[in-house]
CSV table of C-alpha atoms and ligand atoms in Angstrom, one decimal:
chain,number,residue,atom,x,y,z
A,177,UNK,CA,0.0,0.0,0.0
A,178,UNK,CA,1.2,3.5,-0.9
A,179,UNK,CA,2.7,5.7,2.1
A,180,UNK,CA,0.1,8.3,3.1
A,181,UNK,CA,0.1,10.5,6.1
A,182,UNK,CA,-1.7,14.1,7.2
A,183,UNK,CA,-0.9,17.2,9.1
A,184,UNK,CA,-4.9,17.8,10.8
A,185,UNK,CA,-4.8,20.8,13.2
A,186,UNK,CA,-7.0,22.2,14.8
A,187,UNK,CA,-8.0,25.8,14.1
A,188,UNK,CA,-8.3,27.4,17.5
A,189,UNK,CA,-5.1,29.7,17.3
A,190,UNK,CA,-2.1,30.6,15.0
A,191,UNK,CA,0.1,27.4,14.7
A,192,UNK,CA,2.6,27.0,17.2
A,193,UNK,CA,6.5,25.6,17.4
A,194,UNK,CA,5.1,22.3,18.5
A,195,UNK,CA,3.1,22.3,15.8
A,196,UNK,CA,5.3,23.2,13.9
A,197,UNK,CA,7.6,20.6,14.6
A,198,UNK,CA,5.3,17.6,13.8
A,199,UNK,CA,4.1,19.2,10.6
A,200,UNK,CA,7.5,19.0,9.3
A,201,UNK,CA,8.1,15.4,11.1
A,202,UNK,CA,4.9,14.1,9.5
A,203,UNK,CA,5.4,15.8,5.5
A,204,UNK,CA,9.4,14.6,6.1
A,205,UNK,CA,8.6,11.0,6.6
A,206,UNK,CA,6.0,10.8,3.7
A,207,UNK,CA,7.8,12.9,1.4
A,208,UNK,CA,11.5,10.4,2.1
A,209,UNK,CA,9.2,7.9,1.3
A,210,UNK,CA,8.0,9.7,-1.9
A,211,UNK,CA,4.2,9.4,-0.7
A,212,UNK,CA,1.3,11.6,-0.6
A,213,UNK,CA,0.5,14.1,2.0
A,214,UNK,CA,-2.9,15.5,3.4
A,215,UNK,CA,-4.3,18.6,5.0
A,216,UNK,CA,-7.6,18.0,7.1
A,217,UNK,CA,-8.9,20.9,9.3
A,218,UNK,CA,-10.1,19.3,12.7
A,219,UNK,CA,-12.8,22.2,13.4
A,220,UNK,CA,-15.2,19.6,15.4
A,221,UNK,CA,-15.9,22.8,17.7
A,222,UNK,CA,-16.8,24.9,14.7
A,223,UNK,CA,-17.3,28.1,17.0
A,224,UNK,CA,-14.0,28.0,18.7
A,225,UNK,CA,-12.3,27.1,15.0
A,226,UNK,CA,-13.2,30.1,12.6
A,227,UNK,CA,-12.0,29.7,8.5
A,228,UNK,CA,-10.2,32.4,8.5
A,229,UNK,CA,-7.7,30.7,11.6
A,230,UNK,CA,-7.4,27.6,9.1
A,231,UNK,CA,-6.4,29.8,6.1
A,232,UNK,CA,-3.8,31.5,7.9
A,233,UNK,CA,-3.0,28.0,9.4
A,234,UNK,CA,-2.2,27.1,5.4
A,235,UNK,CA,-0.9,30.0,4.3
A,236,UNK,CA,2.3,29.2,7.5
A,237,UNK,CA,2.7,26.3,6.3
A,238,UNK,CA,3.2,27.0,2.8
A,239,UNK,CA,5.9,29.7,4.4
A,240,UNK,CA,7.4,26.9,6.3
A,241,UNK,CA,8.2,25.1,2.7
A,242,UNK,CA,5.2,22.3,3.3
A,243,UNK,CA,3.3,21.1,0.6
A,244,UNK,CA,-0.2,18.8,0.1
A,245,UNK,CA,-1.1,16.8,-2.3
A,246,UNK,CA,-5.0,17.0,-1.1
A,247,UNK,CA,-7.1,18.8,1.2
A,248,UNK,CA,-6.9,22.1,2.9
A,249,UNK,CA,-8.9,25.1,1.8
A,250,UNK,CA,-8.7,23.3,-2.2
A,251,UNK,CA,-9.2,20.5,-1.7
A,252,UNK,CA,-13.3,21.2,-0.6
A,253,UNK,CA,-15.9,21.0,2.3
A,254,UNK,CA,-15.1,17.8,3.1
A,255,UNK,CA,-11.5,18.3,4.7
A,256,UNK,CA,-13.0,20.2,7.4
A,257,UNK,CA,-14.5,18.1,10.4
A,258,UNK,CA,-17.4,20.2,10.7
A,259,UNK,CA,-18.8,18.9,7.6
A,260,UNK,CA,-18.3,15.4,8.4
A,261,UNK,CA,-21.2,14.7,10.7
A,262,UNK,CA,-23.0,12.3,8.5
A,263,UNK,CA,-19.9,10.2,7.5
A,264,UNK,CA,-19.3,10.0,11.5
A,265,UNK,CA,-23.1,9.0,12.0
A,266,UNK,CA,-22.7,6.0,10.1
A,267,UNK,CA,-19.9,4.5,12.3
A,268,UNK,CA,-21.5,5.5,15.6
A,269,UNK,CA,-24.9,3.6,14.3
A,270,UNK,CA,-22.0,0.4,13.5
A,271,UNK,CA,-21.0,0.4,17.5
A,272,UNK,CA,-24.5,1.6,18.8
A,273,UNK,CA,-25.3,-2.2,16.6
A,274,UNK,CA,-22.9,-3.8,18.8
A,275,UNK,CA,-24.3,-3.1,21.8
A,276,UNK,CA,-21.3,-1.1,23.0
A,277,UNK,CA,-22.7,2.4,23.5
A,278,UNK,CA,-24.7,3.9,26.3
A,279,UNK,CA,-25.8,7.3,27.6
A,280,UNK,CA,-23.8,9.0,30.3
A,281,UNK,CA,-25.8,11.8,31.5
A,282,UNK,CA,-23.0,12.7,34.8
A,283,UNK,CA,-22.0,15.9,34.8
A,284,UNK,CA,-18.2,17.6,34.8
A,285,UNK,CA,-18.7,18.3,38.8
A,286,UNK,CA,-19.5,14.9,39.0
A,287,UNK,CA,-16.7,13.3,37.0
A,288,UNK,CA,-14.3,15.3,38.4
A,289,UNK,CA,-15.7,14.2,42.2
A,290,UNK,CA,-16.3,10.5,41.1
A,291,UNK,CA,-13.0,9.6,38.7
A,292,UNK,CA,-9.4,8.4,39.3
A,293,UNK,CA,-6.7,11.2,38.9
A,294,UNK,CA,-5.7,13.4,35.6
A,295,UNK,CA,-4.2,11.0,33.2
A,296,UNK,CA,-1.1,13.0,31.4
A,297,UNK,CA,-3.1,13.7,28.2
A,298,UNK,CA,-6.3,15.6,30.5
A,299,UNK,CA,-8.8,12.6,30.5
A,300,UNK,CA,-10.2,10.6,33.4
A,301,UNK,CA,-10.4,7.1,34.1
A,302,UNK,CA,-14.1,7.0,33.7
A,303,UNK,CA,-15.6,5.2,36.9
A,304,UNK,CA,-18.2,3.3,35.1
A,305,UNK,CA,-21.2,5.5,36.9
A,306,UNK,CA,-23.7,5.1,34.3
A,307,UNK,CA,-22.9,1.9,33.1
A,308,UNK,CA,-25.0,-0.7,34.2
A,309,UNK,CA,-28.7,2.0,34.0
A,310,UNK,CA,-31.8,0.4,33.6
A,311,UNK,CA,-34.2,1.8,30.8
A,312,UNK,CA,-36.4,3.3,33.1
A,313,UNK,CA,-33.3,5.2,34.9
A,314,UNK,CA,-32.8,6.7,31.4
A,315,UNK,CA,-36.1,7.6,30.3
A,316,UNK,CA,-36.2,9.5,33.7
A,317,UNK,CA,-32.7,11.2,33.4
A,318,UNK,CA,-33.3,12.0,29.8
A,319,UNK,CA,-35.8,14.0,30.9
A,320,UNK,CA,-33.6,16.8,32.7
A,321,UNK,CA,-30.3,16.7,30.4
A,322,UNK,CA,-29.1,15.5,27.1
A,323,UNK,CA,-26.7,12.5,27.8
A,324,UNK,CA,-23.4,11.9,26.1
A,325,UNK,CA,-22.6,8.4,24.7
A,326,UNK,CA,-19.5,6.4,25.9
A,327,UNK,CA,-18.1,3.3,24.7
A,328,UNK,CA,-17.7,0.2,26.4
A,329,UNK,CA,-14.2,-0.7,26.6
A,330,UNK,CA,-13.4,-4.6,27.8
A,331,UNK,CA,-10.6,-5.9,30.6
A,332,UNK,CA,-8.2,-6.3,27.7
A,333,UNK,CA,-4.5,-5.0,27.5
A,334,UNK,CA,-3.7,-3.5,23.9
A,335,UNK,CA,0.0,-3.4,23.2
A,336,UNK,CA,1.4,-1.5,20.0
A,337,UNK,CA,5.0,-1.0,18.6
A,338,UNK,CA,5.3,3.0,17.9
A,339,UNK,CA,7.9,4.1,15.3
A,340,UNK,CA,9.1,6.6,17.6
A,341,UNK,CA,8.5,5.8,21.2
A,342,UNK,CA,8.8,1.8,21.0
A,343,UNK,CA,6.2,-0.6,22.2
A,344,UNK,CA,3.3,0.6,24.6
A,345,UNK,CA,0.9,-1.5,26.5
A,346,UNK,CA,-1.9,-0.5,28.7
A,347,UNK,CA,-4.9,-2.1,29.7
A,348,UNK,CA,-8.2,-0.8,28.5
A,349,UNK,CA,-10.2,-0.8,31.2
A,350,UNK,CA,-7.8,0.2,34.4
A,351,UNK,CA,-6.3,2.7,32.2
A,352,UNK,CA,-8.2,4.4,30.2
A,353,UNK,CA,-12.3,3.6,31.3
A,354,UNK,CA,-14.9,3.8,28.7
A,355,UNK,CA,-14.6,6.7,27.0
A,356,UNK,CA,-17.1,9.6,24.8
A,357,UNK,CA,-18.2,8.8,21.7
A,358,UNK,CA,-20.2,11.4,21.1
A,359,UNK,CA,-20.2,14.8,23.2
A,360,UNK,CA,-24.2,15.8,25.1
A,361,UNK,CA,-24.1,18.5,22.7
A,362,UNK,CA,-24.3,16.1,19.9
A,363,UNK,CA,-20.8,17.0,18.4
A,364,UNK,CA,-18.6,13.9,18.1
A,365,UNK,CA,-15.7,12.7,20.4
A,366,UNK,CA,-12.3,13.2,18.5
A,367,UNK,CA,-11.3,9.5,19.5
A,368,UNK,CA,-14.2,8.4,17.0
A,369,UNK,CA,-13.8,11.6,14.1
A,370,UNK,CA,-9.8,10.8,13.8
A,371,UNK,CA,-10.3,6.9,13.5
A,372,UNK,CA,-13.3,7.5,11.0
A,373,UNK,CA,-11.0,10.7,9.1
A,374,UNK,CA,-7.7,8.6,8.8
A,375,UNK,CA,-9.2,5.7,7.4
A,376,UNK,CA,-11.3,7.1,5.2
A,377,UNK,CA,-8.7,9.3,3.7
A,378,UNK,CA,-6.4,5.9,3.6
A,379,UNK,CA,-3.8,7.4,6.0
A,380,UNK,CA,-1.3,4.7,6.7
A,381,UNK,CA,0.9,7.1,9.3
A,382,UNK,CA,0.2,9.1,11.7
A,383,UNK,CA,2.8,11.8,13.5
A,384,UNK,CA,1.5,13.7,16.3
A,385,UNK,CA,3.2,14.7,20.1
A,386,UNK,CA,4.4,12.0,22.2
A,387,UNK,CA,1.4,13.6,24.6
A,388,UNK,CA,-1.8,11.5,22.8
A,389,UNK,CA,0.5,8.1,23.0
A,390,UNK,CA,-2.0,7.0,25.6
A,391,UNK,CA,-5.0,7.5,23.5
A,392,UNK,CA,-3.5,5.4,20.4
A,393,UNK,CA,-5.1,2.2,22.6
A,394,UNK,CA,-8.8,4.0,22.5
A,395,UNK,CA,-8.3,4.4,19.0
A,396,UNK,CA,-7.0,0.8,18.3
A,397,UNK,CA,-9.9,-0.8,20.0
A,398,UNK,CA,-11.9,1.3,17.6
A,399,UNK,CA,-10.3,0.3,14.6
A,400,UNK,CA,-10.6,-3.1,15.7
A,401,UNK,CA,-14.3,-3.1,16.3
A,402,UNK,CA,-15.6,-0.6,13.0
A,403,UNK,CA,-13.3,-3.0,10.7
A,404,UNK,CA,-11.2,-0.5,9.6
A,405,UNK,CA,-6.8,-1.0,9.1
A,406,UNK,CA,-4.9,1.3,11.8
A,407,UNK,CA,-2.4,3.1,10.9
A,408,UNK,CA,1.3,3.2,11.5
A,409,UNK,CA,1.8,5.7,15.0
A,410,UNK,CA,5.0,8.0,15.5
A,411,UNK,CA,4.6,10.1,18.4
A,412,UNK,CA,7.3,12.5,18.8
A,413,UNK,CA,9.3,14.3,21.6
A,414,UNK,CA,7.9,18.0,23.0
A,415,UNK,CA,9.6,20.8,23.0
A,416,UNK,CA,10.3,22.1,26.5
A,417,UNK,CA,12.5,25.4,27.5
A,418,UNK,CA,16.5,25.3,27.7
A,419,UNK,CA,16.3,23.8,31.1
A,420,UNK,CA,13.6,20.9,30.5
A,421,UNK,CA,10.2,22.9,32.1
A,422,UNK,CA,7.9,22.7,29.8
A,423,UNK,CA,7.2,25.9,27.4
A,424,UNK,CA,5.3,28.5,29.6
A,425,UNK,CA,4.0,32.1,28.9
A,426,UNK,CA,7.4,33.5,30.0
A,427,UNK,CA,9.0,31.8,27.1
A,428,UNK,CA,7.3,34.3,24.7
A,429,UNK,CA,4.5,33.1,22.6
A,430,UNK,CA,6.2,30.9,19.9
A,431,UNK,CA,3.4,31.1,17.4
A,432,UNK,CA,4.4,31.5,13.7
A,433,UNK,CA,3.0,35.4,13.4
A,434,UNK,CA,6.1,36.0,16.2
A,435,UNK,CA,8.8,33.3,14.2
A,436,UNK,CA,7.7,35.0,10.9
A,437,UNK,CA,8.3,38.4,12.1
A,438,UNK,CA,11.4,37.8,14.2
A,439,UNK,CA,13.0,35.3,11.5
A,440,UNK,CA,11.7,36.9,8.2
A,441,UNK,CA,12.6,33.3,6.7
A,442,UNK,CA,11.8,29.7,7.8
A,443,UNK,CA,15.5,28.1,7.4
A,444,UNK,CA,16.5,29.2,10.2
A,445,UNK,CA,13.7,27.6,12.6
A,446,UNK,CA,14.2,25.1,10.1
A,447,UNK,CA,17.6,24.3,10.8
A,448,UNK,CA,16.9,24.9,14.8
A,449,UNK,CA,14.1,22.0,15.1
A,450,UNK,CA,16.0,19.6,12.9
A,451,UNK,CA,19.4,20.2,15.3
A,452,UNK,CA,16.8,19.7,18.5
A,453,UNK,CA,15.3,16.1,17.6
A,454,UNK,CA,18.5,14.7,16.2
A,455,UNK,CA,17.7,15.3,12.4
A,456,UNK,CA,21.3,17.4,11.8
A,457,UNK,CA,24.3,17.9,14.5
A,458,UNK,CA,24.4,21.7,13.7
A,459,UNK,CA,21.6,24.2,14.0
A,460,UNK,CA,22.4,25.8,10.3
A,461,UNK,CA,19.6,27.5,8.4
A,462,UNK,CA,18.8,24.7,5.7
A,463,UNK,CA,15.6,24.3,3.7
A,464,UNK,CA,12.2,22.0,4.9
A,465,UNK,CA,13.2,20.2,1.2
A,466,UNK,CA,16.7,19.6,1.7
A,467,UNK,CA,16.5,17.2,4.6
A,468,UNK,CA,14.3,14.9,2.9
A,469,UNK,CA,16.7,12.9,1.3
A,470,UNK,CA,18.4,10.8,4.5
A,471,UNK,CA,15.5,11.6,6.5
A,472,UNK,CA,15.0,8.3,8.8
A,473,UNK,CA,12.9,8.1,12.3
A,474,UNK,CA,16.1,6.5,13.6
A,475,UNK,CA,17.9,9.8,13.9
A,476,UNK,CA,14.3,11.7,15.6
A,477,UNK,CA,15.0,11.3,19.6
A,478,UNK,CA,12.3,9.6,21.7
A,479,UNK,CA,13.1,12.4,24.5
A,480,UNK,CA,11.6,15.6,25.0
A,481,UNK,CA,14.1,18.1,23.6
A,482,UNK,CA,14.6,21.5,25.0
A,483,UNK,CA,14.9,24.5,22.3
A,484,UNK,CA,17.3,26.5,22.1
A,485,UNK,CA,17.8,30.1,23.7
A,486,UNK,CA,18.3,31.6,20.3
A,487,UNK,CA,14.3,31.1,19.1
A,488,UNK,CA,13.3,31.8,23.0
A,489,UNK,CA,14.7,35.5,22.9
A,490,UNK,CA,12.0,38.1,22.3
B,227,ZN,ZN1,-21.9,8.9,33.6
């Protein structure tokens, strides 16, 4: 099958370093590989994600040197999430089908009083609360709020061999708890929109931050149970300060709008990110193309990597 991987941000903001940094990860590993390379806008909260933040998003990548061979802002409608509702109905009506969905009608006050400790990527072990409601219970709840639909997950541990971080194992249910399908407002859980996206577009690798490696098992469980092929996962190192914190306020907001205007050219954040994960031993301004050729994920660290002071000075 023909290598295909993505860049899908999500419109809420000017793109940042980090994002950046696994844009050009993602378009370097397809583009070594001499595959194709796709731009979908993940605008599921269409209010907080206006067009005009996804143009720009397009027009800093086209700065940055990266190309796309579908999607974006030409490639029609159907790139942005927003649109996608039907395509995602029909895969929620395949797991509703197997019995695995059910409405969860608790509250954030009451999943934050009733659920294990903050993972690292923000999510809860879910404590199973609403699980086992009879019909009744339901129709009565229904009555006072809209619910949201989880997924049952089984006692199972999924392991998986990522191209970047090695193999990770975790057990469904201890570790991650059934989880939203689709949100009380009706809008649909990314867990379900980015299984559904990347196989539908035929994405066979997906790059993202080392930060969602624990919710690749969600996502492999729902590959497994909608009959679709999972892709290959890289999840890469973040980007912390010079001494290792992560990136705060005080570092100066590293958004592309600052870079541009600081930089006036992208080789030299270029040649910066490539000399922080491993890609070249020096930081020299090169060009996004140039390091295509011996590009290979053995040279990308596993590690967070701290920047350098150079792109941190205002
Ligand atoms: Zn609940």
């Amino acid at each position: 099958m023909a290598v295909c991987g993505r860049f899908a941000p999500t419109p809420s903001g000017r793109i940042h370093l980090g994002n950046i940094l696994c844009a050009m990860l993602s378009w370097l590993s397809v583009r070594a590989k001499g595959g194709r390379y796709l731009l979908r806008i993940e605008d599921l909260d269409a209010m907080r994600c206006p067009r005009s933040l996804a143009d720009q998003i397009e027009d800093d990548l086209q700065w940055f040197g990266i190309d796309w061979d579908d999607g974006g802002s030409a490639g029609g409608e159907s790139w942005y999430q927003s649109t996608r509702s039907p395509i995602y109905d029909r895969y929620f009506e395949k797991l509703e089908q197997q019995g695995l969905l059910y409405p969860c009608f608790c509250s954030r006050a009451e999943l934050h009083a009733a659920q294990a400790p903050h993972r690292s990527d923000g999510t809860y072990v879910y404590a199973g609360t609403c699980r086992g409601l009879t019909p009744e219970q339901i129709a009565e709840k229904r009555k006072h709020r809209p619910p949201a639909m989880r997924v049952r997950v089984p006692d199972r541990t999924v392991s998986f061999s990522d191209g970047c971080q090695g193999v990770y194992t975790e057990n469904l249910a201890r570790d991650c708890g059934d989880f939203i399908i689709r949100r009380s407002d009706g809008v649909y859980g990314y867990q379900l929109a980015v299984v559904v996206d990347d196989a539908e577009m035929g994405v066979t690798e997906v790059v993202r931050g080392r930060d969602l490696l624990e919710s690749t098992p969600r996502q492999l469980y729902l590959y497994e149970r909608l009959g679709l092929p999972a892709p290959e996962f890289y999840h890469i190192p973040l980007l912390t300060a010079p001494d290792g914190r992560r990136l705060s306020k005080r570092d100066g907001d590293l958004d592309l709008g600052v870079l541009r205007a600081r930089f006036g050219r992208p080789e030299p954040i270029v040649g910066m990110l490539a000399a922080a994960v491993g890609l070249r031993p020096t930081a020299e301004p090169v060009a996004l193309a140039e390091l295509a050729a011996d590009f290979s994920w053995d040279k990308v660290s596993r590690m967070d990597v701290a920047l350098p002071s150079e792109i941190l000075q205002r």
